[in-house]
mmCIF file of C-alpha atoms in Angstrom:
data_model
loop_
_atom_site.group_PDB
_atom_site.id
_atom_site.type_symbol
_atom_site.label_atom_id
_atom_site.label_comp_id
_atom_site.label_asym_id
_atom_site.label_seq_id
_atom_site.Cartn_x
_atom_site.Cartn_y
_atom_site.Cartn_z
ATOM 1 C CA GLU A 1 114.314 107.239 76.604
ATOM 2 C CA VAL A 2 114.066 108.814 80.049
ATOM 3 C CA GLN A 3 116.123 106.986 82.655
ATOM 4 C CA LEU A 4 116.479 107.711 86.347
ATOM 5 C CA VAL A 5 118.853 105.547 88.352
ATOM 6 C CA GLU A 6 118.990 105.919 92.123
ATOM 7 C CA SER A 7 121.940 104.793 94.215
ATOM 8 C CA GLY A 8 123.366 105.220 97.686
ATOM 9 C CA GLY A 9 120.845 103.305 99.776
ATOM 10 C CA GLY A 10 121.793 100.769 102.404
ATOM 11 C CA LEU A 11 121.721 99.869 106.080
ATOM 12 C CA VAL A 12 122.587 102.723 108.433
ATOM 13 C CA GLN A 13 122.398 103.190 112.191
ATOM 14 C CA PRO A 14 119.996 105.706 113.734
ATOM 15 C CA GLY A 15 121.527 109.162 113.930
ATOM 16 C CA ARG A 16 123.904 108.565 111.033
ATOM 17 C CA SER A 17 123.912 110.028 107.525
ATOM 18 C CA LEU A 18 123.427 108.793 103.997
ATOM 19 C CA LYS A 19 123.495 110.521 100.615
ATOM 20 C CA LEU A 20 121.309 109.313 97.772
ATOM 21 C CA SER A 21 121.997 110.069 94.117
ATOM 22 C CA CYS A 22 119.736 109.954 91.071
ATOM 23 C CA ALA A 23 121.461 109.913 87.688
ATOM 24 C CA ALA A 24 119.220 111.195 84.907
ATOM 25 C CA SER A 25 119.450 110.665 81.169
ATOM 26 C CA GLY A 26 117.280 110.864 78.069
ATOM 27 C CA PHE A 27 115.971 114.382 78.691
ATOM 28 C CA THR A 28 117.231 117.894 79.395
ATOM 29 C CA PHE A 29 117.649 117.574 83.153
ATOM 30 C CA SER A 30 118.142 121.297 83.766
ATOM 31 C CA ASN A 31 114.646 122.062 82.412
ATOM 32 C CA TYR A 32 112.741 120.009 84.965
ATOM 33 C CA GLY A 33 111.881 120.192 88.611
ATOM 34 C CA MET A 34 112.704 117.002 90.461
ATOM 35 C CA HIS A 35 111.309 115.179 93.457
ATOM 36 C CA TRP A 36 112.134 112.531 96.031
ATOM 37 C CA ILE A 37 109.313 110.246 97.139
ATOM 38 C CA ARG A 38 109.531 107.357 99.576
ATOM 39 C CA GLN A 39 107.566 104.247 100.372
ATOM 40 C CA ALA A 40 107.939 102.367 103.641
ATOM 41 C CA PRO A 41 107.680 98.564 103.385
ATOM 42 C CA THR A 42 104.108 97.535 102.548
ATOM 43 C CA LYS A 43 102.957 101.160 102.973
ATOM 44 C CA GLY A 44 101.747 103.955 100.736
ATOM 45 C CA LEU A 45 103.678 106.685 98.982
ATOM 46 C CA GLU A 46 104.998 109.780 100.746
ATOM 47 C CA TRP A 47 106.440 112.878 99.108
ATOM 48 C CA VAL A 48 109.758 113.894 100.681
ATOM 49 C CA ALA A 49 111.274 116.883 98.881
ATOM 50 C CA SER A 50 111.278 118.862 95.643
ATOM 51 C CA ILE A 51 113.682 121.170 93.851
ATOM 52 C CA SER A 52 113.186 123.661 91.037
ATOM 53 C CA PRO A 53 115.020 123.329 87.691
ATOM 54 C CA SER A 54 117.719 125.812 88.693
ATOM 55 C CA GLY A 55 117.982 124.500 92.239
ATOM 56 C CA GLY A 56 117.045 127.899 93.611
ATOM 57 C CA SER A 57 113.864 126.683 95.314
ATOM 58 C CA THR A 58 113.490 123.661 97.553
ATOM 59 C CA TYR A 59 110.574 122.207 99.485
ATOM 60 C CA TYR A 60 110.425 119.567 102.219
ATOM 61 C CA ARG A 61 107.884 117.669 104.228
ATOM 62 C CA ASP A 62 107.878 118.743 107.853
ATOM 63 C CA SER A 63 109.214 115.447 109.212
ATOM 64 C CA VAL A 64 112.484 115.779 107.248
ATOM 65 C CA LYS A 65 112.933 119.544 107.353
ATOM 66 C CA GLY A 66 116.287 120.417 108.906
ATOM 67 C CA ARG A 67 117.552 116.834 108.497
ATOM 68 C CA PHE A 68 117.369 116.226 104.723
ATOM 69 C CA THR A 69 118.781 118.412 101.937
ATOM 70 C CA ILE A 70 117.787 118.089 98.291
ATOM 71 C CA SER A 71 120.230 119.413 95.705
ATOM 72 C CA ARG A 72 121.139 118.983 92.064
ATOM 73 C CA ASP A 73 124.098 119.260 89.725
ATOM 74 C CA ASN A 74 122.725 120.191 86.319
ATOM 75 C CA ALA A 75 126.146 119.783 84.692
ATOM 76 C CA LYS A 76 126.137 116.131 85.816
ATOM 77 C CA SER A 77 122.372 115.594 85.364
ATOM 78 C CA THR A 78 122.251 114.290 88.905
ATOM 79 C CA LEU A 79 119.854 114.816 91.796
ATOM 80 C CA TYR A 80 120.877 114.276 95.410
ATOM 81 C CA LEU A 81 119.284 113.754 98.796
ATOM 82 C CA GLN A 82 121.545 114.249 101.804
ATOM 83 C CA MET A 83 119.919 112.557 104.784
ATOM 84 C CA ASP A 84 121.254 113.375 108.252
ATOM 85 C CA SER A 85 120.131 112.340 111.734
ATOM 86 C CA LEU A 86 118.339 109.346 110.291
ATOM 87 C CA ARG A 87 115.508 107.737 112.263
ATOM 88 C CA SER A 88 113.892 104.322 112.072
ATOM 89 C CA GLU A 89 110.818 105.936 110.530
ATOM 90 C CA ASP A 90 112.928 107.011 107.545
ATOM 91 C CA THR A 91 113.241 103.354 106.517
ATOM 92 C CA ALA A 92 111.788 103.150 103.018
ATOM 93 C CA THR A 93 112.472 102.748 99.338
ATOM 94 C CA TYR A 94 113.391 106.181 98.005
ATOM 95 C CA TYR A 95 112.422 107.133 94.458
ATOM 96 C CA CYS A 96 113.451 110.129 92.410
ATOM 97 C CA ALA A 97 110.976 111.438 89.859
ATOM 98 C CA THR A 98 110.635 114.170 87.259
ATOM 99 C CA ASP A 99 108.113 116.955 87.606
ATOM 100 C CA TYR A 100 105.392 117.212 84.979
ATOM 101 C CA TYR A 101 102.209 119.271 85.273
ATOM 102 C CA SER A 102 102.304 119.077 89.083
ATOM 103 C CA SER A 103 102.749 115.318 88.981
ATOM 104 C CA PHE A 104 105.636 112.862 88.925
ATOM 105 C CA ALA A 105 105.994 111.679 85.353
ATOM 106 C CA TYR A 106 109.022 109.378 85.341
ATOM 107 C CA TRP A 107 110.324 107.425 88.311
ATOM 108 C CA GLY A 108 113.532 105.595 89.035
ATOM 109 C CA GLN A 109 113.624 102.012 90.236
ATOM 110 C CA GLY A 110 114.163 103.101 93.834
ATOM 111 C CA THR A 111 116.885 102.563 96.415
ATOM 112 C CA LEU A 112 116.211 100.978 99.809
ATOM 113 C CA VAL A 113 117.260 102.800 102.961
ATOM 114 C CA THR A 114 117.110 100.818 106.196
ATOM 115 C CA VAL A 115 117.710 102.640 109.462
ATOM 116 C CA SER A 116 118.411 100.156 112.220
ATOM 117 C CA SER A 117 120.926 99.430 114.932
ATOM 118 C CA ASP B 1 98.052 119.920 104.713
ATOM 119 C CA ILE B 2 95.613 118.742 102.032
ATOM 120 C CA GLN B 3 94.167 115.337 102.932
ATOM 121 C CA MET B 4 93.369 112.952 100.090
ATOM 122 C CA THR B 5 90.660 110.433 100.923
ATOM 123 C CA GLN B 6 90.737 107.547 98.459
ATOM 124 C CA SER B 7 88.091 104.865 98.074
ATOM 125 C CA PRO B 8 87.597 101.994 97.983
ATOM 126 C CA ALA B 9 90.619 100.505 99.741
ATOM 127 C CA SER B 10 90.246 97.330 97.720
ATOM 128 C CA LEU B 11 88.287 96.226 94.719
ATOM 129 C CA SER B 12 87.745 92.961 92.923
ATOM 130 C CA ALA B 13 86.617 93.134 89.295
ATOM 131 C CA SER B 14 85.818 90.674 86.530
ATOM 132 C CA LEU B 15 87.529 90.822 83.169
ATOM 133 C CA GLY B 16 85.810 93.402 80.994
ATOM 134 C CA GLU B 17 84.136 95.111 83.923
ATOM 135 C CA THR B 18 84.215 98.892 84.258
ATOM 136 C CA ILE B 19 85.446 100.170 87.616
ATOM 137 C CA SER B 20 85.925 103.522 89.294
ATOM 138 C CA ILE B 21 88.209 104.732 92.047
ATOM 139 C CA GLU B 22 87.545 107.994 93.837
ATOM 140 C CA CYS B 23 89.695 110.602 95.546
ATOM 141 C CA ARG B 24 88.335 113.448 97.587
ATOM 142 C CA ALA B 25 90.564 116.367 98.583
ATOM 143 C CA SER B 26 90.088 118.300 101.815
ATOM 144 C CA GLU B 27 90.150 121.533 99.798
ATOM 145 C CA ASP B 28 90.011 122.663 96.180
ATOM 146 C CA ILE B 29 93.058 121.361 94.272
ATOM 147 C CA TYR B 30 92.157 122.994 90.946
ATOM 148 C CA SER B 31 92.526 119.788 88.892
ATOM 149 C CA ASN B 32 96.130 119.273 90.045
ATOM 150 C CA LEU B 33 95.413 115.582 90.434
ATOM 151 C CA ALA B 34 97.309 112.609 89.078
ATOM 152 C CA TRP B 35 96.669 108.865 89.133
ATOM 153 C CA TYR B 36 99.309 106.152 89.386
ATOM 154 C CA GLN B 37 99.414 102.402 88.999
ATOM 155 C CA GLN B 38 101.938 100.394 90.949
ATOM 156 C CA LYS B 39 102.556 96.699 90.415
ATOM 157 C CA SER B 40 104.186 94.546 93.045
ATOM 158 C CA GLY B 41 107.890 95.329 93.445
ATOM 159 C CA LYS B 42 107.829 98.011 90.750
ATOM 160 C CA SER B 43 107.904 101.799 90.607
ATOM 161 C CA PRO B 44 104.623 103.680 90.208
ATOM 162 C CA GLN B 45 103.592 104.543 86.655
ATOM 163 C CA LEU B 46 101.770 107.750 85.783
ATOM 164 C CA LEU B 47 98.367 107.121 84.193
ATOM 165 C CA ILE B 48 96.549 110.440 84.325
ATOM 166 C CA TYR B 49 97.727 113.979 85.068
ATOM 167 C CA ALA B 50 95.896 117.283 85.404
ATOM 168 C CA ALA B 51 92.811 115.296 86.408
ATOM 169 C CA ASN B 52 91.897 114.062 82.922
ATOM 170 C CA ARG B 53 94.960 114.010 80.659
ATOM 171 C CA LEU B 54 96.131 110.578 79.593
ATOM 172 C CA GLN B 55 99.877 110.029 79.871
ATOM 173 C CA ASP B 56 101.574 108.949 76.653
ATOM 174 C CA GLY B 57 101.511 105.198 76.173
ATOM 175 C CA VAL B 58 98.702 104.554 78.661
ATOM 176 C CA PRO B 59 95.783 102.542 77.218
ATOM 177 C CA SER B 60 92.683 104.556 76.409
ATOM 178 C CA ARG B 61 90.546 102.384 78.707
ATOM 179 C CA PHE B 62 91.934 104.544 81.526
ATOM 180 C CA SER B 63 90.272 107.907 82.015
ATOM 181 C CA GLY B 64 90.143 110.566 84.694
ATOM 182 C CA SER B 65 87.551 113.130 85.592
ATOM 183 C CA GLY B 66 86.628 115.578 88.290
ATOM 184 C CA SER B 67 87.220 119.070 89.535
ATOM 185 C CA GLY B 68 87.384 121.011 92.766
ATOM 186 C CA THR B 69 87.649 118.427 95.517
ATOM 187 C CA GLN B 70 86.224 115.314 93.809
ATOM 188 C CA TYR B 71 88.107 113.166 91.286
ATOM 189 C CA SER B 72 87.796 109.726 89.832
ATOM 190 C CA LEU B 73 89.724 107.202 87.772
ATOM 191 C CA LYS B 74 87.777 104.881 85.496
ATOM 192 C CA ILE B 75 88.951 101.690 83.860
ATOM 193 C CA SER B 76 86.573 100.781 81.031
ATOM 194 C CA GLY B 77 86.978 97.063 80.594
ATOM 195 C CA MET B 78 89.211 95.485 83.218
ATOM 196 C CA GLN B 79 92.210 93.595 81.793
ATOM 197 C CA PRO B 80 94.478 91.111 83.607
ATOM 198 C CA GLU B 81 97.409 93.528 83.438
ATOM 199 C CA ASP B 82 95.397 96.150 85.339
ATOM 200 C CA GLU B 83 95.825 94.314 88.624
ATOM 201 C CA GLY B 84 97.833 96.369 91.064
ATOM 202 C CA ASP B 85 97.706 99.270 93.467
ATOM 203 C CA TYR B 86 96.356 102.647 92.436
ATOM 204 C CA PHE B 87 97.146 105.976 94.079
ATOM 205 C CA CYS B 88 96.024 109.538 93.563
ATOM 206 C CA LEU B 89 98.322 112.526 94.124
ATOM 207 C CA GLN B 90 97.466 116.158 94.671
ATOM 208 C CA GLY B 91 100.045 118.535 93.206
ATOM 209 C CA SER B 92 98.292 121.753 94.123
ATOM 210 C CA LYS B 93 100.049 122.671 97.335
ATOM 211 C CA PHE B 94 103.063 121.577 99.358
ATOM 212 C CA PRO B 95 103.288 119.174 101.058
ATOM 213 C CA LEU B 96 102.229 117.096 98.080
ATOM 214 C CA THR B 97 100.009 114.297 99.330
ATOM 215 C CA PHE B 98 98.901 110.901 98.094
ATOM 216 C CA GLY B 99 95.726 108.967 98.643
ATOM 217 C CA SER B 100 96.029 105.826 100.749
ATOM 218 C CA GLY B 101 95.700 103.552 97.737
ATOM 219 C CA THR B 102 93.303 101.059 96.169
ATOM 220 C CA LYS B 103 94.242 97.431 95.643
ATOM 221 C CA LEU B 104 92.619 96.198 92.428
ATOM 222 C CA GLU B 105 92.353 92.472 91.811
ATOM 223 C CA ILE B 106 90.780 90.209 89.221
ATOM 224 C CA LYS B 107 87.694 88.413 90.472
#
């Protein structure tokens, strides 16, 4: 059974950093591209970043480019999102998800990030 | 960026009714279109990928169709457990973009 478990969310002040983790199990992690998607409270879904199976290619939405870094450790079956210079508009539940035919097949339960002073 | 225009924003359906939700892309997305269901407080669940392929475990009353810029999700026979929010996603080009969502309720 595919399982994705996010962690690392919490309350953080504007301008500070936070690192999210997504522990994967139940599939061969190193074979799949991975994504981070977020959802602000009572809002729609927003793609944040993606990474190729090897980690050699990464993609970001413009609003996080230069502030967020997606990475992975295939030996640990873990995906990461390093978030720097956080802003109030980054407040959201962050989900990790597996890539499948240009869609997000399996999602974690999400971790809430609140950026506030 | 590819804009995904989803309609309607909300929908109320009777049990057993057949409903459709539409997504229109601002450019050709070559069937790289997925549909998701999200229930309150839960993660989204993949229903349809590649425009018309049913994800494993999803009831056959869900179906997807379309090509080019126009896509639709059909639920043939509304069930109580189908209440929730529905989103489309284009996976053709970065940045990947979602539709704004459809809230589906039982009438």
